[in-house]
Short mmCIF file of N, CA and C in Angstrom, two decimals:
data_model
loop_
_atom_site.label_atom_id
_atom_site.label_comp_id
_atom_site.label_asym_id
_atom_site.label_seq_id
_atom_site.Cartn_x
_atom_site.Cartn_y
_atom_site.Cartn_z
N MET E 592 -46.93 26.04 -3.88
CA MET E 592 -46.65 25.40 -2.61
C MET E 592 -46.37 23.91 -2.80
N LYS E 593 -47.16 23.29 -3.72
CA LYS E 593 -46.95 21.87 -3.98
C LYS E 593 -45.56 21.62 -4.56
N ARG E 594 -45.10 22.55 -5.42
CA ARG E 594 -43.78 22.39 -6.01
C ARG E 594 -42.69 22.48 -4.96
N VAL E 595 -42.83 23.41 -4.04
CA VAL E 595 -41.85 23.55 -2.96
C VAL E 595 -41.84 22.30 -2.10
N LEU E 596 -43.02 21.80 -1.75
CA LEU E 596 -43.12 20.57 -0.96
C LEU E 596 -42.50 19.39 -1.71
N PHE E 597 -42.80 19.27 -3.01
CA PHE E 597 -42.24 18.18 -3.81
C PHE E 597 -40.72 18.28 -3.88
N ALA E 598 -40.17 19.48 -4.10
CA ALA E 598 -38.73 19.69 -4.17
C ALA E 598 -38.07 19.35 -2.84
N THR E 599 -38.71 19.75 -1.74
CA THR E 599 -38.16 19.47 -0.41
C THR E 599 -38.13 17.97 -0.15
N VAL E 600 -39.21 17.27 -0.47
CA VAL E 600 -39.27 15.82 -0.27
C VAL E 600 -38.23 15.12 -1.15
N ALA E 601 -38.09 15.56 -2.40
CA ALA E 601 -37.11 14.96 -3.30
C ALA E 601 -35.69 15.19 -2.78
N LEU E 602 -35.40 16.39 -2.28
CA LEU E 602 -34.08 16.70 -1.73
C LEU E 602 -33.78 15.83 -0.51
N VAL E 603 -34.75 15.70 0.38
CA VAL E 603 -34.57 14.87 1.58
C VAL E 603 -34.32 13.42 1.19
N MET E 604 -35.04 12.92 0.18
CA MET E 604 -34.84 11.54 -0.26
C MET E 604 -33.45 11.35 -0.86
N LEU E 605 -33.00 12.32 -1.65
CA LEU E 605 -31.67 12.22 -2.23
C LEU E 605 -30.59 12.26 -1.16
N LEU E 606 -30.69 13.18 -0.23
CA LEU E 606 -29.71 13.27 0.85
C LEU E 606 -29.73 12.02 1.70
N GLY E 607 -30.90 11.48 1.93
CA GLY E 607 -31.01 10.23 2.70
C GLY E 607 -30.34 9.08 2.00
N SER E 608 -30.49 9.00 0.68
CA SER E 608 -29.85 7.91 -0.06
C SER E 608 -28.34 8.07 -0.08
N PHE E 609 -27.84 9.32 -0.15
CA PHE E 609 -26.40 9.54 -0.09
C PHE E 609 -25.84 9.10 1.25
N SER E 610 -26.50 9.47 2.33
CA SER E 610 -25.96 9.15 3.65
C SER E 610 -25.94 7.65 3.89
N THR E 611 -26.94 6.92 3.41
CA THR E 611 -26.92 5.47 3.60
C THR E 611 -25.96 4.80 2.63
N ALA E 612 -25.80 5.37 1.44
CA ALA E 612 -24.90 4.77 0.47
C ALA E 612 -23.45 4.87 0.91
N PHE E 613 -23.11 5.92 1.64
CA PHE E 613 -21.72 6.13 2.02
C PHE E 613 -21.46 5.83 3.49
N ALA E 614 -22.38 5.16 4.14
CA ALA E 614 -22.20 4.82 5.54
C ALA E 614 -21.54 3.46 5.70
N ALA E 615 -21.16 2.82 4.61
CA ALA E 615 -20.59 1.48 4.66
C ALA E 615 -19.12 1.53 5.09
N GLU E 616 -18.61 0.37 5.45
CA GLU E 616 -17.20 0.23 5.79
C GLU E 616 -16.35 0.45 4.53
N PRO E 617 -15.06 0.77 4.71
CA PRO E 617 -14.19 0.90 3.54
C PRO E 617 -14.17 -0.40 2.72
N GLN E 618 -14.12 -0.26 1.41
CA GLN E 618 -14.12 -1.41 0.50
C GLN E 618 -12.69 -1.85 0.23
N ARG E 619 -12.47 -3.15 0.22
CA ARG E 619 -11.14 -3.70 -0.05
C ARG E 619 -11.04 -4.05 -1.53
N THR E 620 -9.92 -3.67 -2.13
CA THR E 620 -9.69 -3.97 -3.54
C THR E 620 -8.85 -5.24 -3.67
N GLN E 621 -8.54 -5.60 -4.88
CA GLN E 621 -7.71 -6.76 -5.17
C GLN E 621 -6.25 -6.47 -4.78
N VAL E 622 -5.50 -7.51 -4.39
CA VAL E 622 -4.10 -7.36 -4.01
C VAL E 622 -3.28 -6.96 -5.24
N ILE E 623 -2.41 -5.95 -5.06
CA ILE E 623 -1.58 -5.43 -6.15
C ILE E 623 -0.12 -5.75 -5.86
N PRO E 624 0.58 -6.52 -6.73
CA PRO E 624 2.02 -6.72 -6.55
C PRO E 624 2.74 -5.39 -6.78
N ALA E 625 3.69 -5.06 -5.91
CA ALA E 625 4.38 -3.77 -6.01
C ALA E 625 5.81 -3.89 -5.50
N THR E 626 6.62 -2.90 -5.83
CA THR E 626 8.00 -2.81 -5.38
C THR E 626 8.20 -1.46 -4.69
N LEU E 627 8.83 -1.48 -3.52
CA LEU E 627 9.08 -0.22 -2.81
C LEU E 627 9.97 0.66 -3.68
N GLY E 628 9.68 1.94 -3.68
CA GLY E 628 10.39 2.87 -4.55
C GLY E 628 9.59 3.20 -5.81
N GLU E 629 8.56 2.41 -6.11
CA GLU E 629 7.68 2.72 -7.23
C GLU E 629 6.78 3.89 -6.86
N VAL E 630 6.44 4.71 -7.84
CA VAL E 630 5.47 5.77 -7.62
C VAL E 630 4.10 5.24 -8.00
N TRP E 631 3.16 5.30 -7.06
CA TRP E 631 1.79 4.83 -7.28
C TRP E 631 0.84 5.99 -7.26
N TRP E 632 -0.15 5.95 -8.11
CA TRP E 632 -1.21 6.94 -8.06
C TRP E 632 -2.53 6.20 -8.01
N HIS E 633 -3.45 6.75 -7.25
CA HIS E 633 -4.74 6.11 -7.02
C HIS E 633 -5.83 7.13 -7.27
N TYR E 634 -6.85 6.72 -7.97
CA TYR E 634 -7.99 7.57 -8.31
C TYR E 634 -9.23 6.76 -8.01
N TYR E 635 -9.84 7.01 -6.85
CA TYR E 635 -10.96 6.19 -6.39
C TYR E 635 -12.21 7.03 -6.16
N PRO E 636 -13.39 6.45 -6.48
CA PRO E 636 -14.65 7.18 -6.32
C PRO E 636 -15.13 7.18 -4.87
N PHE E 637 -15.51 8.36 -4.40
CA PHE E 637 -16.15 8.51 -3.09
C PHE E 637 -17.58 9.00 -3.23
N GLY E 638 -17.93 9.56 -4.40
CA GLY E 638 -19.30 9.95 -4.68
C GLY E 638 -19.73 11.30 -4.14
N VAL E 639 -18.88 11.96 -3.36
CA VAL E 639 -19.24 13.26 -2.77
C VAL E 639 -18.14 14.26 -3.12
N PRO E 640 -18.46 15.36 -3.79
CA PRO E 640 -17.45 16.37 -4.11
C PRO E 640 -16.93 17.06 -2.84
N ASN E 641 -15.65 17.47 -2.90
CA ASN E 641 -15.00 18.23 -1.83
C ASN E 641 -15.07 17.54 -0.47
N LEU E 642 -14.95 16.23 -0.46
CA LEU E 642 -14.96 15.44 0.76
C LEU E 642 -13.53 15.25 1.22
N ARG E 643 -13.24 15.50 2.50
CA ARG E 643 -11.89 15.33 3.04
C ARG E 643 -11.52 13.85 3.04
N VAL E 644 -10.34 13.51 2.48
CA VAL E 644 -9.85 12.14 2.43
C VAL E 644 -8.38 12.13 2.85
N ASP E 645 -8.01 11.16 3.67
CA ASP E 645 -6.61 10.99 4.08
C ASP E 645 -6.13 9.63 3.62
N ALA E 646 -4.84 9.54 3.30
CA ALA E 646 -4.22 8.29 2.88
C ALA E 646 -3.23 7.84 3.95
N TYR E 647 -3.33 6.58 4.33
CA TYR E 647 -2.46 6.01 5.35
C TYR E 647 -1.86 4.71 4.83
N LEU E 648 -0.57 4.47 5.17
CA LEU E 648 0.06 3.19 4.90
C LEU E 648 0.11 2.37 6.18
N TYR E 649 -0.04 1.07 6.04
CA TYR E 649 -0.08 0.18 7.20
C TYR E 649 0.40 -1.21 6.78
N ARG E 650 1.29 -1.81 7.59
CA ARG E 650 1.71 -3.18 7.33
C ARG E 650 0.99 -4.10 8.31
N PRO E 651 0.13 -4.98 7.83
CA PRO E 651 -0.58 -5.89 8.73
C PRO E 651 0.37 -6.89 9.37
N SER E 652 -0.01 -7.41 10.51
CA SER E 652 0.77 -8.43 11.20
C SER E 652 0.78 -9.72 10.38
N THR E 653 1.92 -10.41 10.42
CA THR E 653 2.02 -11.72 9.77
C THR E 653 2.26 -12.81 10.81
N GLU E 654 2.04 -12.49 12.08
CA GLU E 654 2.28 -13.46 13.15
C GLU E 654 1.32 -14.65 13.09
N ALA E 655 0.13 -14.44 12.57
CA ALA E 655 -0.85 -15.53 12.45
C ALA E 655 -0.93 -16.06 11.02
N GLY E 656 0.03 -15.69 10.17
CA GLY E 656 0.02 -16.12 8.78
C GLY E 656 -0.17 -14.96 7.83
N TRP E 657 -0.28 -15.29 6.56
CA TRP E 657 -0.44 -14.26 5.53
C TRP E 657 -1.79 -13.58 5.72
N PRO E 658 -1.83 -12.24 5.82
CA PRO E 658 -3.08 -11.56 6.18
C PRO E 658 -4.12 -11.43 5.08
N PHE E 659 -3.74 -11.65 3.82
CA PHE E 659 -4.69 -11.49 2.73
C PHE E 659 -5.22 -12.86 2.30
N ALA E 660 -6.47 -12.90 1.91
CA ALA E 660 -7.10 -14.16 1.48
C ALA E 660 -6.39 -14.73 0.26
N GLY E 661 -6.23 -16.03 0.24
CA GLY E 661 -5.66 -16.69 -0.93
C GLY E 661 -4.15 -16.83 -0.92
N GLY E 662 -3.46 -16.31 0.08
CA GLY E 662 -2.01 -16.43 0.14
C GLY E 662 -1.32 -15.45 -0.78
N PRO E 663 0.01 -15.43 -0.76
CA PRO E 663 0.75 -14.50 -1.61
C PRO E 663 0.51 -14.74 -3.09
N VAL E 664 0.49 -13.67 -3.86
CA VAL E 664 0.28 -13.75 -5.31
C VAL E 664 1.56 -14.21 -5.99
N THR E 665 2.70 -13.66 -5.56
CA THR E 665 3.98 -13.90 -6.24
C THR E 665 4.95 -14.72 -5.40
N GLY E 666 5.14 -14.36 -4.16
CA GLY E 666 6.15 -14.99 -3.34
C GLY E 666 5.68 -16.27 -2.68
N THR E 667 6.61 -16.89 -1.94
CA THR E 667 6.31 -18.13 -1.25
C THR E 667 6.65 -18.05 0.23
N TRP E 668 7.31 -16.99 0.65
CA TRP E 668 7.77 -16.90 2.03
C TRP E 668 7.67 -15.44 2.48
N TRP E 669 7.37 -15.23 3.76
CA TRP E 669 7.32 -13.89 4.31
C TRP E 669 7.88 -13.87 5.72
N TRP E 670 8.41 -12.71 6.08
CA TRP E 670 8.90 -12.48 7.43
C TRP E 670 7.71 -12.50 8.38
N THR E 671 7.86 -13.16 9.53
CA THR E 671 6.79 -13.22 10.50
C THR E 671 7.02 -12.16 11.56
N GLY E 672 6.07 -11.25 11.73
CA GLY E 672 6.25 -10.19 12.70
C GLY E 672 4.99 -9.38 12.91
N PRO E 673 5.06 -8.43 13.85
CA PRO E 673 3.87 -7.63 14.20
C PRO E 673 3.55 -6.59 13.13
N ASP E 674 2.43 -5.92 13.33
CA ASP E 674 2.01 -4.88 12.39
C ASP E 674 2.76 -3.58 12.67
N SER E 675 2.60 -2.65 11.76
CA SER E 675 3.22 -1.33 11.90
C SER E 675 2.18 -0.33 12.40
N GLU E 676 2.63 0.88 12.66
CA GLU E 676 1.70 1.97 12.95
C GLU E 676 1.06 2.42 11.64
N MET E 677 -0.09 3.08 11.75
CA MET E 677 -0.69 3.72 10.58
C MET E 677 0.10 5.01 10.32
N ARG E 678 0.60 5.16 9.11
CA ARG E 678 1.40 6.35 8.78
C ARG E 678 0.70 7.15 7.69
N ARG E 679 0.45 8.40 7.98
CA ARG E 679 -0.28 9.27 7.06
C ARG E 679 0.58 9.63 5.87
N GLN E 680 0.00 9.56 4.66
CA GLN E 680 0.73 9.84 3.43
C GLN E 680 0.13 10.98 2.62
N SER E 681 -0.97 11.56 3.07
CA SER E 681 -1.65 12.59 2.27
C SER E 681 -0.76 13.80 2.07
N TRP E 682 -0.81 14.35 0.89
CA TRP E 682 -0.15 15.60 0.61
C TRP E 682 -1.19 16.71 0.72
N PRO E 683 -0.81 17.89 1.22
CA PRO E 683 -1.80 18.97 1.36
C PRO E 683 -2.51 19.34 0.07
N LYS E 684 -1.84 19.13 -1.07
CA LYS E 684 -2.45 19.47 -2.35
C LYS E 684 -3.66 18.58 -2.66
N TRP E 685 -3.66 17.34 -2.15
CA TRP E 685 -4.70 16.38 -2.47
C TRP E 685 -5.38 15.88 -1.21
N GLN E 686 -6.14 16.73 -0.56
CA GLN E 686 -6.82 16.30 0.66
C GLN E 686 -8.32 16.17 0.49
N TYR E 687 -8.83 16.51 -0.68
CA TYR E 687 -10.28 16.49 -0.89
C TYR E 687 -10.60 15.82 -2.22
N THR E 688 -11.80 15.27 -2.31
CA THR E 688 -12.25 14.71 -3.59
C THR E 688 -12.48 15.87 -4.57
N ASP E 689 -12.44 15.54 -5.85
CA ASP E 689 -12.64 16.57 -6.87
C ASP E 689 -14.14 16.84 -7.05
N GLU E 690 -14.48 17.64 -8.05
CA GLU E 690 -15.88 18.03 -8.25
C GLU E 690 -16.77 16.87 -8.68
N TRP E 691 -16.17 15.74 -9.07
CA TRP E 691 -16.95 14.55 -9.43
C TRP E 691 -16.98 13.50 -8.30
N GLY E 692 -16.35 13.82 -7.18
CA GLY E 692 -16.35 12.91 -6.04
C GLY E 692 -15.25 11.86 -6.08
N TYR E 693 -14.21 12.07 -6.91
CA TYR E 693 -13.08 11.15 -6.98
C TYR E 693 -11.91 11.70 -6.19
N TYR E 694 -11.14 10.80 -5.58
CA TYR E 694 -9.96 11.21 -4.81
C TYR E 694 -8.71 10.72 -5.53
N PHE E 695 -7.73 11.62 -5.67
CA PHE E 695 -6.47 11.29 -6.32
C PHE E 695 -5.35 11.34 -5.29
N ALA E 696 -4.57 10.27 -5.20
CA ALA E 696 -3.39 10.23 -4.33
C ALA E 696 -2.22 9.74 -5.15
N MET E 697 -1.07 10.35 -4.95
CA MET E 697 0.13 9.94 -5.67
C MET E 697 1.33 10.08 -4.75
N PHE E 698 2.08 8.99 -4.57
CA PHE E 698 3.29 9.05 -3.77
C PHE E 698 4.15 7.82 -4.05
N MET E 699 5.42 7.92 -3.67
CA MET E 699 6.32 6.80 -3.82
C MET E 699 6.14 5.86 -2.64
N LEU E 700 6.04 4.56 -2.89
CA LEU E 700 6.01 3.61 -1.79
C LEU E 700 7.37 3.69 -1.09
N PRO E 701 7.39 4.05 0.19
CA PRO E 701 8.67 4.33 0.87
C PRO E 701 9.58 3.12 0.92
N ARG E 702 10.89 3.39 0.83
CA ARG E 702 11.88 2.32 0.81
C ARG E 702 12.57 2.24 2.17
N ASP E 703 11.92 1.67 3.14
CA ASP E 703 12.60 1.49 4.42
C ASP E 703 12.14 0.22 5.11
N GLU E 704 12.79 -0.12 6.21
CA GLU E 704 12.57 -1.41 6.85
C GLU E 704 11.21 -1.51 7.54
N VAL E 705 10.52 -0.41 7.73
CA VAL E 705 9.18 -0.48 8.30
C VAL E 705 8.28 -1.28 7.37
N TRP E 706 8.46 -1.10 6.07
CA TRP E 706 7.58 -1.74 5.10
C TRP E 706 8.18 -3.01 4.52
N TYR E 707 9.48 -3.19 4.62
CA TYR E 707 10.11 -4.40 4.10
C TYR E 707 11.11 -4.88 5.14
N PRO E 708 10.64 -5.64 6.14
CA PRO E 708 11.46 -5.93 7.32
C PRO E 708 12.68 -6.81 7.07
N CYS E 709 12.80 -7.44 5.90
CA CYS E 709 13.98 -8.28 5.65
C CYS E 709 15.22 -7.45 5.38
N SER E 710 15.06 -6.17 5.15
CA SER E 710 16.14 -5.21 4.99
C SER E 710 16.81 -5.33 3.62
N PHE E 711 17.65 -4.34 3.34
CA PHE E 711 18.34 -4.30 2.06
C PHE E 711 19.48 -3.32 2.16
N PRO E 712 20.35 -3.21 1.21
CA PRO E 712 20.92 -4.36 0.53
C PRO E 712 22.10 -4.88 1.36
N LEU E 713 22.59 -6.00 1.05
CA LEU E 713 23.75 -6.64 1.66
C LEU E 713 23.56 -7.01 3.12
N LYS E 714 22.36 -7.01 3.62
CA LYS E 714 22.14 -7.42 5.02
C LYS E 714 20.79 -8.12 5.13
N TRP E 715 20.73 -9.35 4.65
CA TRP E 715 19.48 -10.07 4.58
C TRP E 715 19.08 -10.58 5.96
N LYS E 716 18.18 -9.90 6.60
CA LYS E 716 17.75 -10.30 7.93
C LYS E 716 16.87 -11.54 7.90
N CYS E 717 16.36 -11.92 6.75
CA CYS E 717 15.50 -13.09 6.67
C CYS E 717 16.26 -14.35 6.28
N ASN E 718 17.53 -14.23 5.93
CA ASN E 718 18.35 -15.43 5.72
C ASN E 718 18.76 -15.94 7.09
N TYR E 719 18.81 -17.25 7.25
CA TYR E 719 19.26 -17.76 8.54
C TYR E 719 20.00 -19.08 8.37
N VAL E 720 20.86 -19.37 9.36
CA VAL E 720 21.70 -20.56 9.35
C VAL E 720 20.91 -21.73 9.90
N VAL E 721 20.81 -22.81 9.12
CA VAL E 721 20.10 -24.01 9.55
C VAL E 721 21.05 -24.88 10.38
N ASP E 722 22.25 -25.07 9.88
CA ASP E 722 23.31 -25.79 10.61
C ASP E 722 24.62 -25.13 10.19
N PRO E 723 25.76 -25.57 10.73
CA PRO E 723 27.02 -24.89 10.39
C PRO E 723 27.36 -24.85 8.90
N PHE E 724 26.73 -25.74 8.09
CA PHE E 724 27.07 -25.81 6.67
C PHE E 724 25.94 -25.35 5.74
N THR E 725 24.79 -25.01 6.32
CA THR E 725 23.62 -24.70 5.49
C THR E 725 23.03 -23.35 5.88
N VAL E 726 22.81 -22.51 4.89
CA VAL E 726 22.11 -21.24 5.09
C VAL E 726 20.83 -21.29 4.27
N GLU E 727 19.73 -20.93 4.86
CA GLU E 727 18.47 -20.85 4.12
C GLU E 727 18.30 -19.41 3.64
N TYR E 728 18.29 -19.25 2.33
CA TYR E 728 18.23 -17.92 1.74
C TYR E 728 16.79 -17.51 1.44
N HIS E 729 16.46 -16.30 1.84
CA HIS E 729 15.16 -15.72 1.50
C HIS E 729 15.38 -14.33 0.93
N SER E 730 15.79 -14.28 -0.30
CA SER E 730 16.02 -12.99 -0.94
C SER E 730 14.71 -12.48 -1.52
N PRO E 731 14.63 -11.18 -1.81
CA PRO E 731 13.39 -10.64 -2.35
C PRO E 731 13.09 -11.17 -3.74
N VAL E 732 11.83 -11.17 -4.08
CA VAL E 732 11.41 -11.58 -5.41
C VAL E 732 11.91 -10.56 -6.44
N ASN E 733 11.91 -9.30 -6.09
CA ASN E 733 12.21 -8.25 -7.07
C ASN E 733 13.11 -7.20 -6.42
N MET E 734 14.41 -7.28 -6.66
CA MET E 734 15.35 -6.29 -6.13
C MET E 734 16.11 -5.75 -7.32
N VAL E 735 15.82 -4.53 -7.72
CA VAL E 735 16.39 -3.99 -8.94
C VAL E 735 16.99 -2.61 -8.71
N TYR E 736 17.96 -2.27 -9.52
CA TYR E 736 18.56 -0.95 -9.52
C TYR E 736 17.71 -0.04 -10.39
N ASP E 737 17.71 1.24 -10.13
CA ASP E 737 16.82 2.17 -10.83
C ASP E 737 16.79 2.02 -12.35
N PRO E 738 17.93 1.97 -13.04
CA PRO E 738 17.84 1.84 -14.50
C PRO E 738 17.35 0.47 -14.97
N GLY E 739 17.13 -0.48 -14.07
CA GLY E 739 16.61 -1.77 -14.48
C GLY E 739 17.62 -2.91 -14.40
N LEU E 740 18.80 -2.67 -13.82
CA LEU E 740 19.77 -3.74 -13.67
C LEU E 740 19.28 -4.73 -12.63
N SER E 741 19.55 -6.00 -12.83
CA SER E 741 19.12 -7.01 -11.88
C SER E 741 19.93 -6.92 -10.59
N TRP E 742 19.36 -7.44 -9.52
CA TRP E 742 20.08 -7.50 -8.25
C TRP E 742 21.38 -8.27 -8.48
N PRO E 743 22.52 -7.79 -7.98
CA PRO E 743 23.81 -8.37 -8.35
C PRO E 743 24.01 -9.83 -7.96
N TRP E 744 23.35 -10.31 -6.93
CA TRP E 744 23.48 -11.73 -6.64
C TRP E 744 22.13 -12.38 -6.69
N ALA E 745 21.95 -13.27 -7.59
CA ALA E 745 20.66 -13.94 -7.75
C ALA E 745 20.64 -15.15 -6.82
N VAL E 746 20.20 -14.94 -5.59
CA VAL E 746 20.11 -16.02 -4.62
C VAL E 746 18.71 -16.58 -4.68
N ASP E 747 18.61 -17.85 -5.07
CA ASP E 747 17.29 -18.47 -5.11
C ASP E 747 16.89 -18.87 -3.70
N PRO E 748 15.63 -18.98 -3.36
CA PRO E 748 14.49 -18.98 -4.26
C PRO E 748 13.90 -17.60 -4.56
N GLN E 749 14.48 -16.52 -4.06
CA GLN E 749 13.93 -15.19 -4.30
C GLN E 749 12.44 -15.17 -4.01
N ASP E 750 12.10 -15.43 -2.78
CA ASP E 750 10.72 -15.71 -2.43
C ASP E 750 10.09 -14.75 -1.44
N THR E 751 10.85 -13.85 -0.85
CA THR E 751 10.33 -13.05 0.25
C THR E 751 9.37 -11.96 -0.24
N VAL E 752 8.21 -11.91 0.37
CA VAL E 752 7.23 -10.86 0.11
C VAL E 752 6.78 -10.29 1.44
N SER E 753 6.13 -9.14 1.40
CA SER E 753 5.64 -8.50 2.61
C SER E 753 4.30 -7.81 2.32
N PRO E 754 3.33 -7.90 3.25
CA PRO E 754 2.04 -7.25 3.01
C PRO E 754 2.10 -5.76 3.35
N LEU E 755 1.34 -4.97 2.63
CA LEU E 755 1.24 -3.53 2.88
C LEU E 755 -0.15 -3.09 2.46
N GLU E 756 -0.77 -2.20 3.22
CA GLU E 756 -2.10 -1.71 2.87
C GLU E 756 -2.10 -0.20 2.80
N LEU E 757 -2.81 0.33 1.80
CA LEU E 757 -3.06 1.76 1.69
C LEU E 757 -4.52 1.99 2.05
N TYR E 758 -4.77 2.82 3.05
CA TYR E 758 -6.13 3.17 3.46
C TYR E 758 -6.44 4.56 2.93
N LEU E 759 -7.49 4.69 2.13
CA LEU E 759 -8.01 5.98 1.70
C LEU E 759 -9.33 6.17 2.45
N ILE E 760 -9.32 6.98 3.50
CA ILE E 760 -10.46 7.09 4.40
C ILE E 760 -10.98 8.53 4.39
N SER E 761 -12.31 8.66 4.20
CA SER E 761 -12.93 9.98 4.15
C SER E 761 -13.32 10.44 5.55
N GLU E 762 -13.73 11.68 5.64
CA GLU E 762 -14.19 12.21 6.93
C GLU E 762 -15.47 11.53 7.40
N LEU E 763 -16.15 10.82 6.50
CA LEU E 763 -17.36 10.07 6.87
C LEU E 763 -17.03 8.67 7.37
N GLY E 764 -15.74 8.28 7.30
CA GLY E 764 -15.34 6.95 7.72
C GLY E 764 -15.44 5.92 6.61
N THR E 765 -15.76 6.35 5.42
CA THR E 765 -15.87 5.45 4.28
C THR E 765 -14.59 5.51 3.47
N GLY E 766 -14.43 4.59 2.55
CA GLY E 766 -13.25 4.67 1.70
C GLY E 766 -12.85 3.36 1.10
N TRP E 767 -11.54 3.23 0.88
CA TRP E 767 -10.97 2.09 0.18
C TRP E 767 -9.75 1.60 0.93
N ILE E 768 -9.54 0.28 0.89
CA ILE E 768 -8.32 -0.34 1.41
C ILE E 768 -7.68 -1.05 0.22
N ILE E 769 -6.47 -0.62 -0.14
CA ILE E 769 -5.77 -1.21 -1.27
C ILE E 769 -4.62 -2.04 -0.73
N PRO E 770 -4.72 -3.38 -0.80
CA PRO E 770 -3.63 -4.23 -0.30
C PRO E 770 -2.55 -4.41 -1.36
N PHE E 771 -1.30 -4.30 -0.93
CA PHE E 771 -0.14 -4.53 -1.79
C PHE E 771 0.60 -5.77 -1.32
N GLU E 772 1.17 -6.49 -2.26
CA GLU E 772 2.14 -7.53 -1.93
C GLU E 772 3.50 -6.99 -2.36
N ILE E 773 4.31 -6.59 -1.38
CA ILE E 773 5.61 -6.00 -1.66
C ILE E 773 6.59 -7.11 -1.99
N MET E 774 7.16 -7.05 -3.20
CA MET E 774 8.04 -8.10 -3.68
C MET E 774 9.51 -7.76 -3.52
N GLY E 775 9.82 -6.52 -3.18
CA GLY E 775 11.20 -6.08 -3.06
C GLY E 775 11.26 -4.57 -3.16
N MET E 776 12.37 -4.05 -3.64
CA MET E 776 12.49 -2.60 -3.73
C MET E 776 13.50 -2.20 -4.79
N TYR E 777 13.36 -0.96 -5.23
CA TYR E 777 14.37 -0.34 -6.09
C TYR E 777 15.45 0.22 -5.18
N TRP E 778 16.70 0.08 -5.58
CA TRP E 778 17.80 0.57 -4.76
C TRP E 778 18.74 1.42 -5.59
N LYS E 779 19.61 2.15 -4.90
CA LYS E 779 20.64 2.97 -5.54
C LYS E 779 21.99 2.55 -4.98
N TRP E 780 23.05 2.84 -5.68
CA TRP E 780 24.38 2.50 -5.20
C TRP E 780 24.65 3.19 -3.86
N SER E 781 24.07 4.34 -3.64
CA SER E 781 24.29 5.06 -2.37
C SER E 781 23.65 4.36 -1.18
N ASP E 782 22.75 3.38 -1.43
CA ASP E 782 22.13 2.63 -0.35
C ASP E 782 23.11 1.67 0.31
N ILE E 783 24.17 1.28 -0.39
CA ILE E 783 25.13 0.33 0.14
C ILE E 783 26.15 1.07 0.99
N PRO E 784 26.22 0.78 2.29
CA PRO E 784 27.15 1.53 3.17
C PRO E 784 28.59 1.22 2.88
#
């Protein structure tokens, strides 16, 4: 009887420590420089096997300034505008943590204007005319063709960046927030109308 009581108390203590350990808010990681069109994979610990996890992409508002602490890592200028909707990215194959409590997500960072509002290619929405003789150029930091060719016109200062966040949120409300600094995108010749 003492063994059963001891096992029950030990089990309750373990379950209690798990519930308090995972009741915290999602943890924010370090900002990662990235390019739209890159394939990213994430393997993050949740500590509970077979836990439902969803991945969402979100662009924070830049109306009050750069949303991440410390300013941009790479760029010097960003488009000022509102935030985006939360967009679910989970694939049905990867909706749960594995037997060790880790969650794996893999997807291409989408290449569209929701995530990079300055637009591409050949239509720079972030360039603007200062006076009839002066244009202020804000081209992306990193605009490359798939095989690695440089963007055909190197317009300095090549400074435009955009914030993007990946939320990995479990059914318990815990998880990870991975902030990206989007420096540009990979493009194809078919992207040019």
